[in-house]
XYZ file of C-alpha atoms in Angstrom:
650
model
C -0.004 0.019 0.078
C 1.569 3.461 -1.831
C 1.077 6.387 1.214
C -0.368 7.985 -2.397
C -3.260 5.588 -1.826
C -3.420 6.171 1.601
C -3.800 9.613 1.872
C -6.146 9.076 -0.653
C -8.581 6.053 0.927
C -8.099 8.650 3.929
C -9.279 12.058 1.899
C -12.418 9.675 0.384
C -13.730 8.258 3.554
C -13.248 11.674 5.805
C -15.314 13.194 2.963
C -17.764 10.479 3.306
C -17.841 10.731 6.645
C -18.768 14.154 6.391
C -21.135 14.005 4.027
C -23.083 11.938 6.149
C -22.662 13.617 9.265
C -20.275 10.936 11.166
C -18.078 12.761 11.039
C -19.473 15.771 13.905
C -18.945 15.247 18.115
C -21.158 12.963 19.571
C -22.311 13.391 23.471
C -23.785 10.077 24.791
C -26.588 9.949 26.501
C -27.313 9.159 29.924
C -27.774 5.523 30.793
C -30.740 3.720 31.680
C -31.535 2.590 35.270
C -31.246 -1.276 36.004
C -30.036 -2.859 38.638
C -27.568 -5.015 36.358
C -26.049 -3.320 34.375
C -24.733 -0.237 37.359
C -22.341 -1.961 38.981
C -19.306 -0.223 38.572
C -17.394 -3.316 37.282
C -13.488 -3.846 36.524
C -12.649 -5.797 32.814
C -10.313 -8.157 33.452
C -7.832 -6.983 30.026
C -6.351 -9.894 29.013
C -2.025 -10.445 28.848
C -1.783 -12.423 25.578
C -1.535 -10.438 22.405
C 1.055 -12.609 21.041
C 1.453 -11.916 17.712
C 4.942 -11.841 16.195
C 3.818 -9.062 14.440
C 0.957 -7.010 15.322
C -2.125 -7.125 12.448
C 0.494 -8.605 10.471
C 1.400 -12.588 9.819
C 5.208 -13.861 10.404
C 6.904 -16.136 8.886
C 9.894 -18.135 11.049
C 10.558 -21.645 12.281
C 8.449 -23.983 12.987
C 8.312 -26.456 16.257
C 9.881 -30.034 16.206
C 6.863 -30.960 15.785
C 6.233 -30.149 12.401
C 2.042 -28.845 12.508
C -0.212 -30.863 10.371
C -4.068 -30.979 8.912
C -5.392 -33.810 10.399
C -8.611 -35.537 9.892
C -12.091 -35.033 11.414
C -12.917 -38.931 12.517
C -12.077 -37.990 16.253
C -12.231 -34.517 18.403
C -8.444 -33.425 18.376
C -6.134 -34.086 21.524
C -6.417 -30.618 23.281
C -10.500 -30.750 23.244
C -10.184 -34.230 24.895
C -7.893 -33.455 27.422
C -9.517 -30.088 28.364
C -12.671 -31.699 28.700
C -11.584 -34.090 31.779
C -10.867 -30.947 33.362
C -14.430 -28.597 32.305
C -16.158 -31.739 32.728
C -15.360 -32.521 36.656
C -15.527 -28.465 37.090
C -19.072 -27.724 35.866
C -19.869 -30.424 39.072
C -20.034 -27.891 41.755
C -22.266 -25.154 40.119
C -24.375 -27.035 38.580
C -25.157 -28.983 41.698
C -25.511 -25.326 43.499
C -27.308 -24.161 40.922
C -29.840 -27.800 40.102
C -31.222 -27.229 43.621
C -31.309 -23.433 43.477
C -34.260 -24.096 40.899
C -36.358 -26.583 43.435
C -36.919 -29.206 41.651
C -40.140 -31.102 43.666
C -39.327 -35.224 44.575
C -35.703 -34.363 42.361
C -32.336 -34.818 45.315
C -30.119 -32.446 43.115
C -27.609 -32.845 45.959
C -27.808 -36.393 45.873
C -28.000 -37.409 42.509
C -24.821 -35.370 41.329
C -23.115 -36.715 43.897
C -23.819 -39.888 42.622
C -22.176 -39.536 39.658
C -20.159 -37.279 40.099
C -17.287 -40.203 39.839
C -18.687 -40.798 36.056
C -18.872 -37.120 34.286
C -20.216 -38.525 31.884
C -23.689 -39.671 33.878
C -24.122 -36.103 34.180
C -25.349 -33.542 32.045
C -23.682 -31.858 29.039
C -24.790 -28.609 28.471
C -23.838 -26.189 25.993
C -25.714 -23.085 24.632
C -25.442 -20.971 21.556
C -25.887 -17.257 20.751
C -27.148 -16.262 16.806
C -26.201 -14.217 14.519
C -27.802 -10.672 14.703
C -24.886 -7.595 14.351
C -25.265 -5.799 17.172
C -29.568 -7.372 18.853
C -28.060 -10.395 18.972
C -24.912 -9.433 20.709
C -26.432 -7.194 23.117
C -30.181 -9.181 23.389
C -27.380 -12.867 23.806
C -25.265 -10.775 26.154
C -28.621 -10.034 28.590
C -29.219 -13.438 27.737
C -26.182 -14.303 29.097
C -25.760 -11.787 32.123
C -28.691 -14.371 33.281
C -27.351 -17.242 32.794
C -24.048 -16.685 34.647
C -23.690 -16.609 38.096
C -21.136 -13.902 39.098
C -23.700 -11.385 38.022
C -25.367 -9.662 40.569
C -28.356 -10.885 41.903
C -28.640 -13.985 39.517
C -28.667 -16.518 41.688
C -31.916 -15.238 43.119
C -34.622 -16.828 43.365
C -36.246 -16.834 39.686
C -33.436 -16.363 37.861
C -30.953 -18.219 36.386
C -26.967 -17.839 37.564
C -25.425 -21.228 37.104
C -25.764 -21.292 34.003
C -22.735 -20.137 32.006
C -20.981 -21.638 34.745
C -22.045 -25.474 34.481
C -22.061 -25.123 30.848
C -18.680 -26.438 28.446
C -19.498 -25.284 25.186
C -20.310 -21.816 23.831
C -20.925 -20.825 20.408
C -21.299 -17.357 18.805
C -22.547 -17.345 15.380
C -21.866 -12.991 13.580
C -23.003 -10.466 16.139
C -23.160 -13.878 18.424
C -19.828 -14.543 18.210
C -18.516 -10.841 18.768
C -20.450 -11.794 22.660
C -18.368 -14.910 22.793
C -15.302 -13.329 21.782
C -15.299 -9.869 23.413
C -16.184 -11.835 26.937
C -13.151 -14.254 26.151
C -10.784 -12.007 24.551
C -11.074 -9.644 27.764
C -10.487 -12.605 30.311
C -13.452 -14.196 30.881
C -15.181 -11.250 32.308
C -18.776 -9.995 33.640
C -21.002 -8.532 30.517
C -21.259 -5.572 33.515
C -17.731 -5.693 33.009
C -17.774 -4.363 29.258
C -20.396 -2.316 29.935
C -19.462 -0.861 33.073
C -16.318 0.156 34.951
C -14.474 3.434 35.475
C -12.147 4.184 32.987
C -15.395 3.408 30.513
C -16.903 1.037 29.147
C -15.162 -1.829 26.586
C -19.638 -1.612 24.881
C -19.597 1.551 24.369
C -21.414 1.954 20.435
C -22.320 5.655 20.747
C -20.007 6.145 17.846
C -20.147 3.692 14.629
C -17.637 1.538 13.491
C -17.192 4.536 10.927
C -16.653 7.251 13.263
C -13.747 5.231 15.915
C -14.252 4.979 20.073
C -14.573 7.377 21.366
C -11.261 9.409 23.581
C -13.453 12.380 25.043
C -16.027 13.206 22.071
C -15.025 12.519 18.785
C -12.990 14.757 16.154
C -12.293 14.561 12.756
C -8.600 14.381 13.995
C -10.167 11.270 16.118
C -11.446 10.513 13.146
C -9.117 10.345 10.619
C -5.752 8.915 13.355
C -8.312 5.651 13.684
C -8.398 5.559 10.286
C -4.787 5.224 10.265
C -4.433 2.603 12.203
C -6.417 0.816 10.529
C -5.242 1.351 6.903
C -1.881 0.990 7.426
C -2.604 -2.559 9.722
C -4.356 -3.473 7.127
C -1.871 -2.550 4.665
C 1.111 -4.268 6.779
C -0.512 -8.233 6.428
C -0.791 -6.510 2.647
C 3.319 -5.879 2.593
C 4.299 -9.594 4.167
C 2.624 -11.327 1.340
C -1.114 -11.819 2.315
C -4.524 -12.080 0.976
C -6.729 -9.079 1.664
C -10.164 -8.365 1.785
C -12.799 -6.174 3.484
C -12.851 -8.633 6.307
C -10.097 -7.302 8.001
C -11.015 -3.506 7.094
C -14.388 -5.369 8.801
C -12.669 -7.325 12.120
C -10.146 -4.344 12.659
C -13.109 -1.944 13.468
C -14.690 -4.232 15.539
C -11.926 -4.836 17.328
C -11.981 -1.767 19.312
C -15.621 -1.904 20.085
C -14.768 -5.828 21.540
C -11.639 -5.377 22.701
C -10.400 -3.285 25.756
C -7.308 -2.458 23.900
C -6.747 1.310 23.310
C -4.976 0.109 19.643
C -8.142 -2.904 19.253
C -6.264 -5.307 19.911
C -3.687 -5.892 16.754
C -1.806 -8.826 18.206
C -4.635 -10.795 19.731
C -5.229 -13.829 18.347
C -8.144 -16.190 19.323
C -5.668 -18.983 19.822
C -4.326 -16.777 22.587
C -7.434 -18.247 23.866
C -6.101 -21.800 25.039
C -3.601 -19.673 26.335
C -5.627 -19.099 29.169
C -5.445 -19.830 32.904
C -9.431 -19.976 32.882
C -9.041 -21.763 30.114
C -6.273 -24.220 30.853
C -7.886 -24.811 34.242
C -11.784 -25.713 33.084
C -13.376 -22.758 34.903
C -14.553 -21.370 31.202
C -16.603 -22.713 28.609
C -14.702 -24.078 25.865
C -16.054 -20.873 23.008
C -17.027 -21.876 19.565
C -17.203 -19.125 16.152
C -19.106 -20.804 13.224
C -17.983 -19.487 9.418
C -19.612 -20.873 6.009
C -17.131 -22.051 3.320
C -18.464 -19.911 -0.479
C -16.801 -21.564 -3.356
C -15.942 -19.688 -5.871
C -18.833 -17.629 -8.125
C -20.597 -18.088 -5.611
C -23.016 -15.374 -3.863
C -25.973 -17.230 -2.770
C -24.981 -19.858 0.180
C -27.283 -22.745 0.522
C -28.043 -25.422 3.280
C -25.012 -27.983 1.906
C -21.873 -25.444 2.526
C -19.631 -26.139 4.175
C -19.857 -25.146 7.647
C -16.726 -24.359 9.799
C -15.600 -23.644 13.285
C -12.862 -21.928 14.783
C -12.635 -22.450 18.781
C -9.039 -22.465 20.305
C -7.187 -24.529 19.426
C -8.299 -25.923 15.350
C -9.960 -24.248 12.562
C -11.269 -26.787 9.977
C -15.426 -29.000 9.761
C -16.795 -31.959 10.487
C -18.706 -31.570 7.365
C -17.650 -35.235 4.684
C -16.905 -32.193 2.586
C -13.025 -30.918 4.222
C -13.824 -32.924 7.169
C -9.954 -32.236 8.913
C -8.862 -29.438 10.821
C -5.603 -27.154 10.909
C -3.569 -26.246 13.937
C -4.977 -22.331 14.528
C -1.906 -21.306 15.186
C -0.394 -21.547 12.147
C -2.771 -21.157 10.041
C -1.346 -18.486 6.742
C 1.236 -21.640 6.782
C 1.099 -23.013 3.123
C -0.193 -26.749 4.069
C -0.322 -29.173 1.404
C -1.677 -32.328 0.855
C -2.238 -32.392 4.919
C 1.333 -31.409 5.574
C 3.622 -28.547 5.928
C 6.929 -28.621 3.293
C 10.309 -29.064 4.667
C 10.834 -26.196 2.709
C 8.796 -24.452 3.993
C 7.950 -22.227 6.728
C 5.913 -22.062 9.999
C 3.447 -18.103 9.832
C 1.579 -17.012 13.215
C -0.407 -14.158 13.542
C -2.815 -14.764 10.589
C -5.639 -15.575 13.420
C -5.710 -12.502 14.582
C -8.554 -12.549 16.695
C -10.611 -9.144 15.464
C -10.115 -10.992 11.651
C -11.911 -14.703 12.595
C -15.089 -12.827 14.999
C -15.779 -10.888 11.603
C -15.690 -14.228 9.544
C -18.523 -14.987 11.064
C -20.244 -11.810 10.588
C -18.729 -10.993 6.982
C -22.079 -9.451 6.109
C -21.245 -7.553 2.799
C -22.769 -10.162 1.064
C -26.234 -9.921 2.557
C -26.875 -6.183 1.856
C -26.586 -7.185 -1.766
C -29.167 -9.676 -1.203
C -32.046 -7.463 0.749
C -30.325 -3.592 -0.639
C -34.276 -4.364 -2.291
C -35.700 -4.702 0.673
C -34.273 -0.612 2.457
C -35.936 1.459 2.732
C -33.463 4.342 1.049
C -33.927 6.637 -2.641
C -33.429 5.064 -5.758
C -30.955 6.382 -7.001
C -29.258 5.417 -4.007
C -30.416 1.425 -4.162
C -29.028 1.601 -7.530
C -25.517 3.226 -6.356
C -25.487 0.672 -3.588
C -25.735 -2.435 -5.425
C -23.785 -1.439 -8.714
C -21.510 -0.971 -5.337
C -22.061 -4.680 -4.093
C -21.638 -6.317 -7.223
C -18.567 -4.800 -8.427
C -17.413 -6.150 -5.027
C -18.943 -9.052 -5.018
C -17.773 -9.895 -8.519
C -14.053 -9.984 -7.775
C -15.287 -11.720 -4.312
C -13.655 -9.305 -2.250
C -16.932 -9.507 -0.058
C -15.014 -12.550 2.021
C -12.801 -13.541 4.421
C -10.069 -14.865 2.736
C -8.106 -17.974 3.761
C -5.606 -17.843 1.462
C -3.190 -20.064 1.537
C -5.888 -22.640 2.200
C -4.865 -25.616 5.261
C -7.040 -27.691 2.993
C -5.243 -27.648 -0.157
C -4.329 -31.187 -1.260
C -6.161 -32.798 1.627
C -9.512 -34.896 0.631
C -9.365 -34.221 -2.567
C -12.618 -36.834 -3.678
C -14.660 -35.149 -1.034
C -13.212 -31.457 -0.315
C -14.463 -29.523 -3.874
C -11.658 -26.459 -2.779
C -8.452 -28.894 -2.793
C -7.155 -27.883 -5.553
C -7.474 -23.906 -4.976
C -4.696 -22.049 -2.801
C -7.000 -20.215 -1.978
C -10.072 -20.798 1.407
C -13.123 -18.018 1.551
C -15.669 -18.323 3.822
C -18.484 -15.872 4.953
C -21.130 -15.287 7.457
C -22.209 -18.237 9.467
C -25.908 -17.380 9.127
C -25.917 -16.744 5.527
C -26.848 -20.269 4.920
C -30.097 -19.191 7.171
C -28.317 -21.885 10.632
C -28.326 -18.569 12.605
C -27.576 -20.256 15.883
C -24.724 -22.169 15.838
C -26.550 -25.042 16.732
C -23.651 -27.259 14.318
C -20.186 -27.572 16.321
C -22.974 -28.463 19.172
C -24.392 -31.109 18.171
C -21.179 -33.566 16.758
C -21.725 -36.794 17.854
C -18.387 -36.680 19.628
C -18.957 -34.138 22.073
C -22.267 -35.618 23.545
C -23.794 -32.777 24.061
C -27.379 -33.093 26.275
C -28.560 -29.908 25.482
C -28.618 -26.360 23.675
C -30.305 -23.533 24.954
C -30.682 -21.656 22.469
C -30.874 -18.107 22.055
C -32.166 -16.646 18.692
C -32.005 -13.079 17.946
C -32.587 -13.393 14.197
C -34.380 -10.644 12.193
C -36.776 -12.257 10.421
C -39.958 -11.384 10.989
C -40.058 -7.270 11.352
C -36.662 -8.544 13.044
C -38.110 -11.222 15.620
C -37.532 -14.525 14.591
C -39.735 -16.737 13.672
C -37.856 -20.506 14.393
C -35.890 -20.211 9.995
C -32.420 -20.737 11.728
C -33.882 -23.742 13.643
C -35.662 -24.897 10.890
C -32.847 -24.671 8.616
C -30.178 -27.518 10.816
C -33.334 -29.359 10.821
C -33.226 -29.700 6.677
C -30.012 -29.748 6.868
C -28.945 -32.874 8.912
C -31.739 -34.524 6.978
C -28.878 -34.593 4.152
C -25.646 -36.158 3.592
C -24.515 -33.394 4.380
C -24.821 -33.896 7.857
C -22.670 -36.391 8.427
C -24.498 -38.302 11.479
C -26.049 -35.164 13.186
C -28.511 -35.960 14.193
C -31.493 -32.372 15.685
C -34.627 -33.228 16.326
C -37.794 -32.103 14.537
C -39.166 -28.824 14.587
C -42.045 -27.151 12.858
C -42.649 -24.060 10.283
C -42.140 -20.851 10.307
C -45.609 -20.257 9.786
C -46.559 -23.006 12.831
C -43.743 -21.138 14.687
C -45.431 -17.673 14.430
C -49.467 -19.695 14.955
C -48.707 -21.282 17.672
C -46.560 -18.843 19.657
C -42.878 -20.869 19.380
C -41.101 -17.075 18.881
C -42.836 -15.961 21.604
C -42.008 -18.058 24.696
C -39.203 -21.304 25.560
C -40.038 -24.165 23.515
C -38.341 -27.470 23.974
C -37.563 -29.480 20.727
C -36.709 -33.219 20.933
C -38.436 -34.426 24.056
C -38.296 -38.177 23.849
C -35.467 -38.748 22.266
C -36.931 -41.813 21.531
C -38.660 -40.808 18.508
C -34.870 -40.283 16.670
C -32.645 -42.910 14.880
C -29.760 -41.448 17.043
C -28.827 -39.572 20.554
C -29.747 -36.024 19.738
C -29.760 -33.202 22.411
C -32.695 -30.726 23.710
C -33.007 -27.704 22.231
C -34.239 -24.633 24.711
C -35.212 -22.024 22.392
C -34.664 -18.472 24.038
C -36.418 -16.407 21.130
C -35.502 -12.760 21.716
C -38.996 -11.159 22.260
C -40.262 -7.640 24.107
C -41.394 -8.053 27.897
C -39.607 -4.388 29.094
C -38.436 -3.424 25.132
C -38.824 -4.126 21.990
C -34.869 -4.644 20.805
C -36.284 -5.552 17.878
C -32.861 -3.051 15.858
C -32.093 -4.044 12.488
C -29.224 -5.903 11.785
C -27.447 -3.304 9.888
C -27.956 -0.234 12.558
C -24.511 0.114 13.696
C -25.051 3.189 16.147
C -26.970 2.237 20.101
C -26.592 5.157 22.958
C -25.813 3.800 26.741
C -29.788 3.821 27.334
C -30.694 1.405 23.771
C -27.582 -0.738 24.806
C -28.652 -1.558 28.388
C -31.968 -1.778 27.410
C -31.777 -4.318 24.284
C -29.263 -5.693 27.155
C -32.050 -6.452 30.109
C -34.415 -6.834 27.314
C -32.152 -10.327 26.715
C -31.805 -10.999 30.313
C -36.125 -10.805 30.605
C -36.479 -12.856 27.371
C -33.763 -15.310 28.834
C -35.460 -15.868 32.455
C -38.978 -14.984 31.291
C -39.513 -12.121 33.570
C -37.142 -13.811 36.035
C -40.155 -15.791 35.953
C -42.689 -13.421 37.350
C -44.629 -14.475 33.492
C -43.924 -17.936 34.642
C -43.180 -19.341 38.167
C -42.475 -22.067 37.335
C -40.205 -20.988 34.813
C -36.862 -21.938 36.120
C -37.786 -25.835 37.649
C -38.413 -26.090 34.109
C -34.715 -25.177 33.319
C -33.801 -27.799 35.810
C -35.972 -30.197 34.205
C -34.468 -29.796 30.860
C -31.059 -29.571 32.005
C -31.657 -33.441 33.200
C -32.751 -34.834 30.880
C -30.573 -37.314 29.234
C -28.821 -37.710 32.023
C -32.570 -39.113 33.991
C -32.393 -41.093 30.759
C -28.917 -42.156 30.529
C -28.762 -43.253 34.414
C -32.026 -44.740 34.144
C -33.676 -42.543 36.854
C -37.710 -41.651 36.672
C -38.551 -38.437 35.823
C -39.704 -36.402 37.990
C -43.377 -35.328 37.758
C -42.647 -31.617 38.432
C -40.301 -32.421 34.806
C -43.077 -33.729 33.515
C -45.200 -31.205 33.614
C -42.438 -28.715 32.708
C -42.954 -30.766 29.126
C -46.288 -30.618 29.011
C -46.138 -27.235 28.689
C -42.953 -26.381 27.003
C -42.015 -29.030 24.677
C -43.848 -28.648 21.146
C -46.521 -31.189 20.722
C -46.415 -32.638 16.811
C -49.001 -29.497 15.934
C -49.083 -27.980 13.277
C -50.238 -25.148 11.618
C -49.067 -23.552 8.508
C -51.730 -21.534 6.932
C -50.481 -17.936 6.152
C -49.936 -15.723 9.698
C -50.581 -12.380 10.032
C -48.876 -9.283 10.513
C -45.871 -10.038 13.725
C -46.669 -6.838 16.372
C -45.688 -8.176 19.166
C -45.887 -6.489 22.397
C -44.430 -6.288 25.568
C -45.403 -7.954 28.867
C -43.950 -5.710 31.378
C -43.391 -2.698 31.926
C -41.629 -1.311 28.804
C -38.098 0.668 29.942
C -38.082 4.401 27.956
C -34.570 4.907 26.385
C -33.655 8.400 25.992
C -33.112 9.447 21.944
C -31.045 7.153 19.462
C -32.024 5.099 16.467
C -34.501 2.187 17.518
C -36.094 0.864 15.167
C -35.499 2.293 12.137
C -32.338 1.514 9.449
C -29.192 3.990 9.371
C -29.722 4.634 5.526
C -26.471 7.037 5.766
C -24.415 4.444 7.494
C -25.538 2.070 5.396
C -24.392 4.494 2.720
C -21.012 5.482 3.738
C -19.724 1.948 4.571
C -20.702 0.962 0.653
C -18.552 3.405 0.057
C -15.464 3.769 2.606
C -15.671 -1.173 1.183
C -16.448 0.232 -2.474
C -12.741 2.644 -2.710
C -10.949 0.224 -0.520
C -12.311 -2.553 -2.891
C -10.477 0.189 -5.694
C -6.948 0.240 -4.254
C -5.777 -2.995 -2.333
């Protein structure tokens, strides 16, 4: 990247920002009062920005045991050994949680004690947080706050604190991936810690990523410095000989809002999570992010796309296409046929944390598919479509993982085996907007998945589309032995109100031919706030932010059990359901009642539903100003222009 190119880009960006009103001073509004959010909690800043050369990957010597690609026929040795530690660490939190959830006729302490020496008999819990941009980040954040026993009041009557500590896996996708990443990249911090601390919160969304972080009020010079840092970082990667794409810029800008580091953490890597003491000691669940593979020349990603996962040790897929995993720390190395040739150096630092989070949320391809439905002038629509089409033709609307680590690997099934380029897109583009795929893998033996859905299916509320997509995929060859419970169509979800309250799917495991987890579906619903903001809204003041987080808390707890007094007990019943089957223990009567209330019973109603316009259950939180309920056309247009300029230069 030349100096002249950088200056041209910077000038165009700043002119765009100025024209769209994004370069002006912004004064944050006051927070909405909230007893879950107002505590002044410090964020544990991580000390593992371990990339050797900042944002740019760097070639160097390899370890004596040279990295290689492994088959996906088993879990990795790292995950297998970690599970032995983590499953034992969930015993005490689970005993405490089940004891508080008041399952009448069930001796939780005795049951856990009887099986504590055989962790495989105990419940294996996972949490999945859907995509949906900032809406999913904040709504999912509220749910995780409700599940976290470290949060104030979360272990009180009617609350669900301890579910997070009892979980083995925590998966995120797109905005849900930002949530998972932000928690772990700040040392598995509390949601309240990301919202409030003495020196300013990490989650400051009053300034969009087009403005940059607030430094005592945004001025034009601050914005210029912000873009200088972002463009220089990505330029360094290009100068090091690696392909760059829009996702590099997207990921770098997201990092400023998600990682508690002044410079947006250019040296923070996803693989460094594996070095955190809390993960090593089994004191946290395992974080998983999801992205879709996109074959060359393809714009619309279908249900047969390869689904990739990022865990702290590896990147790869259980799908029968690629069916392999690469060591995450050494992405960017020139693997061939599953090995790293002796004349090739090892690359480190490719797995930048922001880039990984951005990979799971590369929404630019979706903008082109949705632009006709946006409330912007026709002239602007045509301009946006023209720009995005040009970007798409260059296949720059992706995350570029070249050199392809799976080059020459599983040639008979891997459609990317003969190309050095591997391109990934947002993990929800195949409509599986809840990251269930890594959690239904048979080798992980997950019993129950708490699926938090913040999708924008109907008026920016969910209607079960994500569950339908995963179920339909499970019936095809690419499912590769995974099993998923039957779910109805989207019309039934709305007509029966399954998207208005928590619903269980897969209650009767005898209806499936192979082990299938119970799904506890928790849809975004306006308990105390209309949190159906657009996926493409880029800025929120703290009052709005706190209201959406609070609504996520209320949705997960059913208003702290005010909407249904038995809900905490039913959560406990869902947790132990598969475990009771394995140990041949009688199901408590109260659990039978819960299943009668919350399990989908197979009823369908496929008639076209009326417009979905839900109303709040409780007293609606009043926010101060903001952008709630509308799409920011100026933000969208500004983003497109910036993308176009970047694509033209690089």
